[in-house]
JSON list of C-alpha atoms and ligand atoms in Angstrom, two decimals:
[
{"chain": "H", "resi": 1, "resn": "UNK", "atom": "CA", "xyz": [68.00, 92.15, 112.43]},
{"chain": "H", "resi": 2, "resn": "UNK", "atom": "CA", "xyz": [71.89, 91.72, 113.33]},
{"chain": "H", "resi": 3, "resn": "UNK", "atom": "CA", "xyz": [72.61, 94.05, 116.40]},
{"chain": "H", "resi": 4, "resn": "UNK", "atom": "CA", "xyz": [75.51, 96.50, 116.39]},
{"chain": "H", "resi": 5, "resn": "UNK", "atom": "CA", "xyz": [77.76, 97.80, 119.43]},
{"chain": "H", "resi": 6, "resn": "UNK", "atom": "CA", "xyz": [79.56, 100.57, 119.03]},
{"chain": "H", "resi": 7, "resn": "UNK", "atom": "CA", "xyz": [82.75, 101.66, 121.03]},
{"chain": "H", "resi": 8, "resn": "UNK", "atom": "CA", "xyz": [83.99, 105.57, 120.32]},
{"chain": "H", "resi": 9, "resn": "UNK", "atom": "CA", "xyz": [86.97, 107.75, 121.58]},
{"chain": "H", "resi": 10, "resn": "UNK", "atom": "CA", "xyz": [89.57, 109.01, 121.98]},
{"chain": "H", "resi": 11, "resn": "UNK", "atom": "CA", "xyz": [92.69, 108.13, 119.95]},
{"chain": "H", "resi": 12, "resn": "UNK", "atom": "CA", "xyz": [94.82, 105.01, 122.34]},
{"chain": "H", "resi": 13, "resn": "UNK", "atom": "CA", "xyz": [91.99, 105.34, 124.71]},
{"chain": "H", "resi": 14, "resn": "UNK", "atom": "CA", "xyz": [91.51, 101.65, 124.74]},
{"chain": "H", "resi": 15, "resn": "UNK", "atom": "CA", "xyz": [89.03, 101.27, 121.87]},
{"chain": "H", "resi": 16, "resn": "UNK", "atom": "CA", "xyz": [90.60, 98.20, 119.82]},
{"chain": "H", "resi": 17, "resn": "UNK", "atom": "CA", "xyz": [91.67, 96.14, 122.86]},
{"chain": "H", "resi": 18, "resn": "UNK", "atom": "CA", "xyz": [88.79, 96.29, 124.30]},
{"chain": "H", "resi": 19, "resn": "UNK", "atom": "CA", "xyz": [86.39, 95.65, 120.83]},
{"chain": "H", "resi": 20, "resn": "UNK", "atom": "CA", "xyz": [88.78, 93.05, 120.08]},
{"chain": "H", "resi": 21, "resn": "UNK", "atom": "CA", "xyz": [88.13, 91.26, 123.53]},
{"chain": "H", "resi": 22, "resn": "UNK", "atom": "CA", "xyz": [84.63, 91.74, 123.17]},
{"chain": "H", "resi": 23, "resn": "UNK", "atom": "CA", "xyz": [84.21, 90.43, 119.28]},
{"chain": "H", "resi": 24, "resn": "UNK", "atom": "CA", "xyz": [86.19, 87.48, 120.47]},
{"chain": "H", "resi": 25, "resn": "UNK", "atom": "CA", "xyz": [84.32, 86.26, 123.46]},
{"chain": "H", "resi": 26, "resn": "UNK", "atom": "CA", "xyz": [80.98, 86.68, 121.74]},
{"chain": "H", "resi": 27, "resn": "UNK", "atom": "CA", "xyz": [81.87, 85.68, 118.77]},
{"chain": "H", "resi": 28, "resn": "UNK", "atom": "CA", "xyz": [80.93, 89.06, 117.27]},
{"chain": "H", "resi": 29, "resn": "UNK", "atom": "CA", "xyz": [82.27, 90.66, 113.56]},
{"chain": "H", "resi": 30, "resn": "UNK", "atom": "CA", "xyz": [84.69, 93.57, 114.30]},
{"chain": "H", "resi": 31, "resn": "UNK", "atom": "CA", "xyz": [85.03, 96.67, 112.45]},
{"chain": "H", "resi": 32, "resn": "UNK", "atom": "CA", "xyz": [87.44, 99.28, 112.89]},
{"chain": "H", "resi": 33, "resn": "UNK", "atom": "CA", "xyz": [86.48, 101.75, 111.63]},
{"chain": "H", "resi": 34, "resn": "UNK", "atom": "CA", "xyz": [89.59, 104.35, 112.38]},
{"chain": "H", "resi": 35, "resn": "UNK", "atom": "CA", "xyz": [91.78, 101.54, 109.95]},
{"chain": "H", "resi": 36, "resn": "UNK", "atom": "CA", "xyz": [89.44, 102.30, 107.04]},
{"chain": "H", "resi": 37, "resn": "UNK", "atom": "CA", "xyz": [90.13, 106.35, 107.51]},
{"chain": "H", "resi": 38, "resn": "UNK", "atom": "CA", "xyz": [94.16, 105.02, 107.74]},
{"chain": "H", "resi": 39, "resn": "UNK", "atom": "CA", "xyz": [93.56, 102.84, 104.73]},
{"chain": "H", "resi": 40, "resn": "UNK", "atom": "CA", "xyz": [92.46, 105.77, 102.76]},
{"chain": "H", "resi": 41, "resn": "UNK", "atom": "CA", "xyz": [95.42, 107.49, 103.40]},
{"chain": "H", "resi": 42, "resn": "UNK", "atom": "CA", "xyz": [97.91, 104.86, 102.47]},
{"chain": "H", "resi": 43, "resn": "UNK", "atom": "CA", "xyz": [95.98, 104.33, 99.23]},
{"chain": "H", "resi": 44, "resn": "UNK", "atom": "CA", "xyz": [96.16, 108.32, 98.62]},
{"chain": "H", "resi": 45, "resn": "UNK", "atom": "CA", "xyz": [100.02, 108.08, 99.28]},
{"chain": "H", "resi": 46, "resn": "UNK", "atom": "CA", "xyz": [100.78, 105.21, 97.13]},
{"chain": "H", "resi": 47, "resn": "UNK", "atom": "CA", "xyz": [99.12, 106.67, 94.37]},
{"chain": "H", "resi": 48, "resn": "UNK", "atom": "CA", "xyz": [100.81, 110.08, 94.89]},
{"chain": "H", "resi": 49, "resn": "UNK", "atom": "CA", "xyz": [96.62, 112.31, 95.44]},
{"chain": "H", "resi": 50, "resn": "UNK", "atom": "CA", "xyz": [96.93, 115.52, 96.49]},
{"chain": "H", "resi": 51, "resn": "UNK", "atom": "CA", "xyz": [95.73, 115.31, 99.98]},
{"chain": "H", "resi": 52, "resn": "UNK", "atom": "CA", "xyz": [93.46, 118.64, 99.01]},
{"chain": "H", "resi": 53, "resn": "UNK", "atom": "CA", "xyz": [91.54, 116.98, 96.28]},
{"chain": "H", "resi": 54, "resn": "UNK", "atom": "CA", "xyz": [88.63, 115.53, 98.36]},
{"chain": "H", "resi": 55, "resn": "UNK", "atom": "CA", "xyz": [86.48, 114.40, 95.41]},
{"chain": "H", "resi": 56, "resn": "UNK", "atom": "CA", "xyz": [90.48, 112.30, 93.86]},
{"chain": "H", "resi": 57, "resn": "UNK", "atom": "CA", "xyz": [90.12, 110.92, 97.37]},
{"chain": "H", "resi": 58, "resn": "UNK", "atom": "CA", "xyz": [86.69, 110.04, 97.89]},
{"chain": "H", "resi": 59, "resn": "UNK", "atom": "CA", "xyz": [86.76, 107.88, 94.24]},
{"chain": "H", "resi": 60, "resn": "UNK", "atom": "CA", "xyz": [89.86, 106.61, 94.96]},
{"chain": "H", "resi": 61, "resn": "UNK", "atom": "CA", "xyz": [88.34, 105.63, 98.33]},
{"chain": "H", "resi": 62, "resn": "UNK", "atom": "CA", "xyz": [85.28, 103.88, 95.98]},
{"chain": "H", "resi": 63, "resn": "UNK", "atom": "CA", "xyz": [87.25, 100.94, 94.71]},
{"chain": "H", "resi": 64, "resn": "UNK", "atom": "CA", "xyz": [88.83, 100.05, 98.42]},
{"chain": "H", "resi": 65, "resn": "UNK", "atom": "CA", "xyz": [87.69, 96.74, 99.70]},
{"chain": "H", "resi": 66, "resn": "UNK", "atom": "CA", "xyz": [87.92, 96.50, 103.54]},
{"chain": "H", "resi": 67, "resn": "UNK", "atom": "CA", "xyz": [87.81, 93.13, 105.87]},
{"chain": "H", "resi": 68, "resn": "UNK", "atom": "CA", "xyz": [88.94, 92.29, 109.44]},
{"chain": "H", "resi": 69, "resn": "UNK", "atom": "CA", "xyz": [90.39, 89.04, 111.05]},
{"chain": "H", "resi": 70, "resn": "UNK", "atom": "CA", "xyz": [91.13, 88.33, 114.47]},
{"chain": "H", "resi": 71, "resn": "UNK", "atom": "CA", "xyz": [93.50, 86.21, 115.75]},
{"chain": "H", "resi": 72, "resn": "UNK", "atom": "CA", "xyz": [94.97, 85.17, 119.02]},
{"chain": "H", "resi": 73, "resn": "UNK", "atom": "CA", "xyz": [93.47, 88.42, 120.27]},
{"chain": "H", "resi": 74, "resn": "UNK", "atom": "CA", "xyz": [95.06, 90.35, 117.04]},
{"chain": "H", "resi": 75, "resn": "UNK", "atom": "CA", "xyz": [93.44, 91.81, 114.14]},
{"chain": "H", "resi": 76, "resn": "UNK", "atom": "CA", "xyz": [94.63, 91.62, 110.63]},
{"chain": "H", "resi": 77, "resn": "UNK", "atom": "CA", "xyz": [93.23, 94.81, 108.29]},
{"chain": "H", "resi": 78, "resn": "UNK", "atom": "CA", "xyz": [93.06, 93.58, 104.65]},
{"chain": "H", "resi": 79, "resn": "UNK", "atom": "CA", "xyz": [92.48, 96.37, 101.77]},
{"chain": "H", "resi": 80, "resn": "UNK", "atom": "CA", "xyz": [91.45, 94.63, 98.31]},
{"chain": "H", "resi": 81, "resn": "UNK", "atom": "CA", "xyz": [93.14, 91.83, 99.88]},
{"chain": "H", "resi": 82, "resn": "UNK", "atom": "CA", "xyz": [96.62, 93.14, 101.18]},
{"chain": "H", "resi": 83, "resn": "UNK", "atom": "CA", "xyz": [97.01, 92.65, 104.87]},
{"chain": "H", "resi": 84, "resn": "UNK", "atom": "CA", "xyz": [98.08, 96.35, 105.52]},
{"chain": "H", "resi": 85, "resn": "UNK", "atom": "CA", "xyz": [97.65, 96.03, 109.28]},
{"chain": "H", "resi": 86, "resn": "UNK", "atom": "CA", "xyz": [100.88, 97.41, 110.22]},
{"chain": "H", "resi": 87, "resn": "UNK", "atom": "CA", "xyz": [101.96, 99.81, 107.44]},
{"chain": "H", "resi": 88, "resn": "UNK", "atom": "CA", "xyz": [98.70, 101.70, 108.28]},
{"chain": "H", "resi": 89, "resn": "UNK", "atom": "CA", "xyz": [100.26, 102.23, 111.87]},
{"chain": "H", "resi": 90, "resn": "UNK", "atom": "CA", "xyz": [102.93, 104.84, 111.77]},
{"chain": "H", "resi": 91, "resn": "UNK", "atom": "CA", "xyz": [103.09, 108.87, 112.53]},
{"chain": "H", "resi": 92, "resn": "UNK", "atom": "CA", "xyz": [102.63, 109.80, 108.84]},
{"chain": "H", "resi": 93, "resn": "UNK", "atom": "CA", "xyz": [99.56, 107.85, 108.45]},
{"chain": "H", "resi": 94, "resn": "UNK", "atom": "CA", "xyz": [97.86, 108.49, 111.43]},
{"chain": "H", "resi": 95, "resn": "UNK", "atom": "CA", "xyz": [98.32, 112.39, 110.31]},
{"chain": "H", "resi": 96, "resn": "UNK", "atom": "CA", "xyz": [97.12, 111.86, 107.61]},
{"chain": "H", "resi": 97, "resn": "UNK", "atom": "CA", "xyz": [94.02, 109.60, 107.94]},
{"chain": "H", "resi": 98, "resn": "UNK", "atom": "CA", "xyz": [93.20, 112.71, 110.76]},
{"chain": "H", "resi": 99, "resn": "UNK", "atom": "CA", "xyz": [93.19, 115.05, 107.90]},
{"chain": "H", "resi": 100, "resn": "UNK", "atom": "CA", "xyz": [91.06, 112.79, 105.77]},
{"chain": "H", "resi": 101, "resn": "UNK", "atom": "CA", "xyz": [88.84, 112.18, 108.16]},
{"chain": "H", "resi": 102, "resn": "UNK", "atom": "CA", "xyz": [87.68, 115.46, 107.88]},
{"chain": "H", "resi": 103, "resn": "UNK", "atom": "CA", "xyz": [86.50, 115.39, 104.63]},
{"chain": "H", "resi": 104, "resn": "UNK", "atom": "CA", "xyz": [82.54, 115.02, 104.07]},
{"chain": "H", "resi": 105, "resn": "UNK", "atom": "CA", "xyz": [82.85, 113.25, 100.67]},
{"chain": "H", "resi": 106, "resn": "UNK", "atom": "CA", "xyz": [85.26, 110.64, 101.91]},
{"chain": "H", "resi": 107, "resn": "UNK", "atom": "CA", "xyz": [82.87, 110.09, 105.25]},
{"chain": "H", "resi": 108, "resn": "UNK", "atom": "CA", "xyz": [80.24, 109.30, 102.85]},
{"chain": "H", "resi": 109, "resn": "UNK", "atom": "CA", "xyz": [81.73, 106.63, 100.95]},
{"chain": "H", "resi": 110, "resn": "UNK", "atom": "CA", "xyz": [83.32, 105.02, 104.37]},
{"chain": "H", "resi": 111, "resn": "UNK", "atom": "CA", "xyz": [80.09, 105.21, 106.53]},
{"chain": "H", "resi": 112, "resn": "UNK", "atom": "CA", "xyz": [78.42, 103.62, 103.29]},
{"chain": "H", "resi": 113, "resn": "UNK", "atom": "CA", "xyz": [80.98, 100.65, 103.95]},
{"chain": "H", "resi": 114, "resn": "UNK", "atom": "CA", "xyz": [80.84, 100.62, 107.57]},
{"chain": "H", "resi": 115, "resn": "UNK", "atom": "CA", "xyz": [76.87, 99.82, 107.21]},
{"chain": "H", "resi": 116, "resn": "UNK", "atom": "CA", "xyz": [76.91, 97.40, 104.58]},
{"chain": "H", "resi": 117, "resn": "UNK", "atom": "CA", "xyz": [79.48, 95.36, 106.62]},
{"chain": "H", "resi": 118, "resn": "UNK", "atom": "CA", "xyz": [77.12, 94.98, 109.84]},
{"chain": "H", "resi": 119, "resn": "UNK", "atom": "CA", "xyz": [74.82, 92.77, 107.26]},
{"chain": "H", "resi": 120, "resn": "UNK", "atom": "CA", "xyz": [76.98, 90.23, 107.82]},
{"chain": "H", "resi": 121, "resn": "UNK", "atom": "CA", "xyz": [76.16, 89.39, 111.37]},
{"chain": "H", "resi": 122, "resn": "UNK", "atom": "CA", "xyz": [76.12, 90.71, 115.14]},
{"chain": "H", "resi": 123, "resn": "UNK", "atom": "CA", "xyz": [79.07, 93.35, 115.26]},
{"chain": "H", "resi": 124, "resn": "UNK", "atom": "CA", "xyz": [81.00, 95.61, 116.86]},
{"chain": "H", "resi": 125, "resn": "UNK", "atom": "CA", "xyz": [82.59, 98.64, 115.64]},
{"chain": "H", "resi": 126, "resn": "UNK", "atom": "CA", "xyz": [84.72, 100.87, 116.87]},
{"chain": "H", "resi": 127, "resn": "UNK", "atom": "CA", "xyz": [85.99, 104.69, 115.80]},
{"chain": "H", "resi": 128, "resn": "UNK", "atom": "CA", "xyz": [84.80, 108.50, 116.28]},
{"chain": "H", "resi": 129, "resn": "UNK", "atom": "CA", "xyz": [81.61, 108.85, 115.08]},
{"chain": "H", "resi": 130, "resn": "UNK", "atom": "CA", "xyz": [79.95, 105.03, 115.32]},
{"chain": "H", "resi": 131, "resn": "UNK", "atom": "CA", "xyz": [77.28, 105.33, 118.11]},
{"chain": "H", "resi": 132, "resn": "UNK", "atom": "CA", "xyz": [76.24, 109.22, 116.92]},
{"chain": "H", "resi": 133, "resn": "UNK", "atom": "CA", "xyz": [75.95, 108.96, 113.25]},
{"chain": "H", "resi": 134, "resn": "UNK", "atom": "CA", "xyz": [76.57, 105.65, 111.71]},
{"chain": "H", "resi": 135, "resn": "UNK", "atom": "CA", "xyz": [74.83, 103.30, 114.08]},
{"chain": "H", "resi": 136, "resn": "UNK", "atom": "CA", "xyz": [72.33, 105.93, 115.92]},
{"chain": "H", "resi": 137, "resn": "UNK", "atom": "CA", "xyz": [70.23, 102.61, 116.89]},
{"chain": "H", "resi": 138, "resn": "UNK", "atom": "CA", "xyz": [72.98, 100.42, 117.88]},
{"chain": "H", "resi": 139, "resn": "UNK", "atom": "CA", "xyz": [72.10, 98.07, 121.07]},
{"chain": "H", "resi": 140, "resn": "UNK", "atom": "CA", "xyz": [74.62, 99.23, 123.02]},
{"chain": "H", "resi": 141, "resn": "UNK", "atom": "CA", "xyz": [77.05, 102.55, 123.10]},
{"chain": "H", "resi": 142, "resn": "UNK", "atom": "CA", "xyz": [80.18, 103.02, 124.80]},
{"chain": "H", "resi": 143, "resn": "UNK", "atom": "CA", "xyz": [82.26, 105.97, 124.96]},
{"chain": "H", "resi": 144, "resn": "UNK", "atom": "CA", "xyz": [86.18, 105.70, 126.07]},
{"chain": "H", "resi": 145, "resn": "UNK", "atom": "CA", "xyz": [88.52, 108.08, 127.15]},
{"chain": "H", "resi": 146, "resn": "UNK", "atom": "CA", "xyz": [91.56, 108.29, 129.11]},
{"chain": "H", "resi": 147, "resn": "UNK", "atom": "CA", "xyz": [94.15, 111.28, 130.23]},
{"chain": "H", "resi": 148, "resn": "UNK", "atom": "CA", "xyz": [96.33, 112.58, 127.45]},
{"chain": "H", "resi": 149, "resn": "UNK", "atom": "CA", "xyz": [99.52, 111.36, 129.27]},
{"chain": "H", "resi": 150, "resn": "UNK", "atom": "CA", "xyz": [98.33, 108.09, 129.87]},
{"chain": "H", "resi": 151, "resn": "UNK", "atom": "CA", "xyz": [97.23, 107.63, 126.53]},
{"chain": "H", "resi": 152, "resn": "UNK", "atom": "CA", "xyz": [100.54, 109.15, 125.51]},
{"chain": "H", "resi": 153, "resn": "UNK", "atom": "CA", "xyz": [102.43, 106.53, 127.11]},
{"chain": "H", "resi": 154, "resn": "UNK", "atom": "CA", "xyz": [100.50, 103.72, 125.62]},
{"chain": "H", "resi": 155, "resn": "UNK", "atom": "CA", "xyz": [101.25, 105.07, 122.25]},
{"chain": "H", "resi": 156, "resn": "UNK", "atom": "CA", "xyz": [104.50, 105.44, 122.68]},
{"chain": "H", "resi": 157, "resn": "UNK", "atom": "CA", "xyz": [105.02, 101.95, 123.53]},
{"chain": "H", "resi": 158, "resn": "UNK", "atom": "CA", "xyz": [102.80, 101.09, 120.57]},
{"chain": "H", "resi": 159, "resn": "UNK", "atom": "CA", "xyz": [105.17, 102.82, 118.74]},
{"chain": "H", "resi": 160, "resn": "UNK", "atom": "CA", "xyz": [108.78, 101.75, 120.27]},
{"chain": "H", "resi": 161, "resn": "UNK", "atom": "CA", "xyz": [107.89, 98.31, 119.66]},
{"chain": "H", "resi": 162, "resn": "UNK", "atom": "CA", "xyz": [107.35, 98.98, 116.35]},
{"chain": "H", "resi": 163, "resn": "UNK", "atom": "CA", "xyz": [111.07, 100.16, 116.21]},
{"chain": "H", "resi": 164, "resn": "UNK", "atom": "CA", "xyz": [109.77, 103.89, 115.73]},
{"chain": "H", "resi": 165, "resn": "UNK", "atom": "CA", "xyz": [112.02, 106.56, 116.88]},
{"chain": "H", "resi": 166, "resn": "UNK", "atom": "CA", "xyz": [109.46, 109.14, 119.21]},
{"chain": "H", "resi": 167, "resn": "UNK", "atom": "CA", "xyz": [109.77, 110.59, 122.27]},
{"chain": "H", "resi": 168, "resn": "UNK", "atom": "CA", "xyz": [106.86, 110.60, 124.90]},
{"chain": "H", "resi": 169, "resn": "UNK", "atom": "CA", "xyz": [106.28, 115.03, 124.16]},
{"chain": "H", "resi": 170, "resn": "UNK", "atom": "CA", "xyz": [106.14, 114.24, 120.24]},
{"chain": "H", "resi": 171, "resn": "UNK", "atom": "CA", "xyz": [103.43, 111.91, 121.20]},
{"chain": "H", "resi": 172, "resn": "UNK", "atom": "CA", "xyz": [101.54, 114.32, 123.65]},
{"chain": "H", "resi": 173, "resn": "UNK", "atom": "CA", "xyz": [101.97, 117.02, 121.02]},
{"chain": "H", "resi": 174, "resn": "UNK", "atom": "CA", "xyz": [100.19, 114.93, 117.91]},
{"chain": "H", "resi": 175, "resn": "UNK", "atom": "CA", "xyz": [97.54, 113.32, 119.62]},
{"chain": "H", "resi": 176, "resn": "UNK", "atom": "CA", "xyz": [96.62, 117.06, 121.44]},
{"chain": "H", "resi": 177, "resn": "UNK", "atom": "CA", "xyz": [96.64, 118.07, 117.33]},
{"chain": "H", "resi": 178, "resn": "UNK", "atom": "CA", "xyz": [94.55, 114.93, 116.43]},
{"chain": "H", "resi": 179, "resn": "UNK", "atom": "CA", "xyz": [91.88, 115.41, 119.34]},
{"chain": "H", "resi": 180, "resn": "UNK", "atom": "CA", "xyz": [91.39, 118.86, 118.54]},
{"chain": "H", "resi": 181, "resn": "UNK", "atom": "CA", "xyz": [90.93, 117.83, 114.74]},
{"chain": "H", "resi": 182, "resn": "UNK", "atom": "CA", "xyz": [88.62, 115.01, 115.32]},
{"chain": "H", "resi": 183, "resn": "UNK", "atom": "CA", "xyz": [86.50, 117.40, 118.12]},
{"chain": "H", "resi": 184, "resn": "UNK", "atom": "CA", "xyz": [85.91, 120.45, 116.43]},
{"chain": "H", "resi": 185, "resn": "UNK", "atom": "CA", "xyz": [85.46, 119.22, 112.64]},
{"chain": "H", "resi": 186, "resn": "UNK", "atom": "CA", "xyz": [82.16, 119.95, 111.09]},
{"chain": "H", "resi": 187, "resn": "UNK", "atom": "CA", "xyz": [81.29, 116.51, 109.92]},
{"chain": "H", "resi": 188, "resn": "UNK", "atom": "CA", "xyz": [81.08, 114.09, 112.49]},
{"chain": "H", "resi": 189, "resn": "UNK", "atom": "CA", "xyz": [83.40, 115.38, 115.02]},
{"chain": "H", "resi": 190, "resn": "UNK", "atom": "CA", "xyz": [84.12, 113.23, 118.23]},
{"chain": "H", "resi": 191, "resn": "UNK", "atom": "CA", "xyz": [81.74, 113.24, 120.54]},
{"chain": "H", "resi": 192, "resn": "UNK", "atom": "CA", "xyz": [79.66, 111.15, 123.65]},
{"chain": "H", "resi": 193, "resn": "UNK", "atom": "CA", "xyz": [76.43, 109.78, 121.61]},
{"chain": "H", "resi": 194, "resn": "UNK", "atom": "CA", "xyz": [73.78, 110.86, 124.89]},
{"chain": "H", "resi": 195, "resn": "UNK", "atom": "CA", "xyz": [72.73, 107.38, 125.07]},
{"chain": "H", "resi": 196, "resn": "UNK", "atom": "CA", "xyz": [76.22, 106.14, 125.62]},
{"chain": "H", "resi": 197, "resn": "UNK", "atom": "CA", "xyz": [78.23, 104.71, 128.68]},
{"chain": "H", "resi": 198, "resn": "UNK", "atom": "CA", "xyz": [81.02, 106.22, 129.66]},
{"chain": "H", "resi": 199, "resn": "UNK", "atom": "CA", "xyz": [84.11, 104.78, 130.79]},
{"chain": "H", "resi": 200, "resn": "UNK", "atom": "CA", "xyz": [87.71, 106.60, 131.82]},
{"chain": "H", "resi": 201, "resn": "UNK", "atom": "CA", "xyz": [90.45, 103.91, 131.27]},
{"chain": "H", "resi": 202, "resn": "UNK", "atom": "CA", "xyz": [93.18, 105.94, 132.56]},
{"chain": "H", "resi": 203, "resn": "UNK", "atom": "CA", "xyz": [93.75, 103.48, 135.68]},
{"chain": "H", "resi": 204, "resn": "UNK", "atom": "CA", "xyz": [92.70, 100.42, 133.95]},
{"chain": "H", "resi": 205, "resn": "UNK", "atom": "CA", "xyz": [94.68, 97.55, 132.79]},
{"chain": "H", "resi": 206, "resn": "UNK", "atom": "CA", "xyz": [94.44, 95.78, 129.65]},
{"chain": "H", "resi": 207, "resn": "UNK", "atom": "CA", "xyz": [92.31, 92.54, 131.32]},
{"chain": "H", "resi": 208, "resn": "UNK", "atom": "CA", "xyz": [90.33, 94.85, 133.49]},
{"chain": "H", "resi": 209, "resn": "UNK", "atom": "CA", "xyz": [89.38, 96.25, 130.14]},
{"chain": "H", "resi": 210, "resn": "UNK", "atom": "CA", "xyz": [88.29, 93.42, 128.05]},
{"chain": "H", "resi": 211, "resn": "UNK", "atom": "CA", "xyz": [86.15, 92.13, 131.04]},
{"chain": "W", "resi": 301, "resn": "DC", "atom": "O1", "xyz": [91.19, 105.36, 115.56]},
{"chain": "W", "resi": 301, "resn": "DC", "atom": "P1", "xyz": [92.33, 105.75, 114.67]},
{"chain": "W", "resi": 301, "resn": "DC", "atom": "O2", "xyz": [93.38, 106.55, 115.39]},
{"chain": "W", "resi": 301, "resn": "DC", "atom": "O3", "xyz": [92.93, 104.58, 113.96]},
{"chain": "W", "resi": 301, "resn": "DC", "atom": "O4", "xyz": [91.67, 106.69, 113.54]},
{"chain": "W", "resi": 301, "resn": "DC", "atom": "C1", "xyz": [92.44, 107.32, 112.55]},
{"chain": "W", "resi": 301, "resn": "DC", "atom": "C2", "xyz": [91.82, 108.68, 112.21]},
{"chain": "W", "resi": 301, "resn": "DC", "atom": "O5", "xyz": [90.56, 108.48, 111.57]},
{"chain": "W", "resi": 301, "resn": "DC", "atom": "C3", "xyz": [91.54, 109.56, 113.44]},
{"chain": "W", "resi": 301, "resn": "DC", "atom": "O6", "xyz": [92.28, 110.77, 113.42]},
{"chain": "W", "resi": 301, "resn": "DC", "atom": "C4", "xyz": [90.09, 109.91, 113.38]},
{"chain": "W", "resi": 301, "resn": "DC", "atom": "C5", "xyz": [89.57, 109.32, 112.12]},
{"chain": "W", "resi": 301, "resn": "DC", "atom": "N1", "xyz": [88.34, 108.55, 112.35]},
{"chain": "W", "resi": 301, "resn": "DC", "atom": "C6", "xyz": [87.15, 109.17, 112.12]},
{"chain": "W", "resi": 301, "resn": "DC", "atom": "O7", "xyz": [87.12, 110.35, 111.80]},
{"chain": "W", "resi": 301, "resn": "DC", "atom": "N2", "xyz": [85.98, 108.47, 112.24]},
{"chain": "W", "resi": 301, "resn": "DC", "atom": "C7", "xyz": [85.98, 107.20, 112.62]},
{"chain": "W", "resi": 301, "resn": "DC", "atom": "N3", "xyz": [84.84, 106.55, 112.74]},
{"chain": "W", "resi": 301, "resn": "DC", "atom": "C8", "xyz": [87.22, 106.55, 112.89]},
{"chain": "W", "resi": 301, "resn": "DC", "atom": "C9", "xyz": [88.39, 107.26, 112.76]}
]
């Protein structure tokens, strides 16, 4: 039996550095799950879905093919094949993938996924709903969160080095929008698995993170 670790959180609470720091020292497979949800979206952009039609999205979701790669301390998202690690990155997506998120037919189909790649090996996955639905048995549970503002200003320089034009109040505004969202949906919202550990991030760095 391959054991599973799960990390969940907030949105730029520290989720990815920290699961890529972790899959890398151990040697562990890495899903993210939050870059299948933004995969989704692209796909139902590019091939012009109404974002309403759950059941368009959930089939187009069907024929996706998601894998990971980390390197140098840097993961590369492929979809059927296409590195889409940074188009999957920007505000419209990450709107988006929130709204898809909240659909129960597209959960099913991604959760399905998420499972079937933890077959491959000792993993660790990262997202919303990982320790509390989707691995309710994993080994061990963390649960991340940090202040808005904080997690604000990580974003933003996320985002700024990515040559996107946003100031530091668009930021606070969307992620207050994508919380809420992710919280108070009805299938799998966001929330501490009882069993998990907790950890605030707001004052940590980067290494004191991955440690
Ligand atoms: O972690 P992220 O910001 O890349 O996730 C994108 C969206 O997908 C986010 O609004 C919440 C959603 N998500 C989810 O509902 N369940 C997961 N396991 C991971 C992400």
């Amino acid at each position: 039996m391959n054991f599973v670790v799960t990390i969940d959180g907030t949105a730029a609470s520290g989720k990815s550095t920290t699961a890529i720091g972790v899959a890398e020292r151990l040697g562990l497979f890495y899903i993210d799950s939050g870059a299948m949800y933004r995969g989704v979206a692209l796909a139902v952009l590019r091939a012009g879905i109404d974002i309403t039609d759950r059941h368009a999205i959930a089939n187009l979701a069907r024929k996706l093919k998601f894998d990971f790669k980390i390197e140098d301390g840097k993961v590369r998202v492929f979809m059927n094949g296409e590195d889409i690690s940074n188009i999957i990155r920007g505000s419209e997506i990450s709107e988006l993938s929130s709204v898809i998120a909240t659909y129960p037919e597209v959960r099913k189909v991604l959760v399905a996924m998420q499972r079937e790649l933890t077959k491959r090996g000792n993993t660790i996955c990262e997202g919303r709903d990982m320790g509390t639905v989707v691995f309710p048995d994993a080994a061990i549970k963390i649960y991340m969160d940090a202040s808005l503002e904080e997690r604000a200003r990580r974003r933003l320089r996320d985002l700024h080095r990515k040559g996107e034009k946003v100031t530091l109040e668009e930021i606070i505004t969307s992620l207050r929008q994508r919380d809420e969202r992710d919280k108070t949906r009805k299938h799998s919202p966001l929330k501490p698995a009882p069993d998990a550990i907790h950890i605030d991030t707001t004052n940590l760095t980067i290494d004191a993170m991955r440690r």
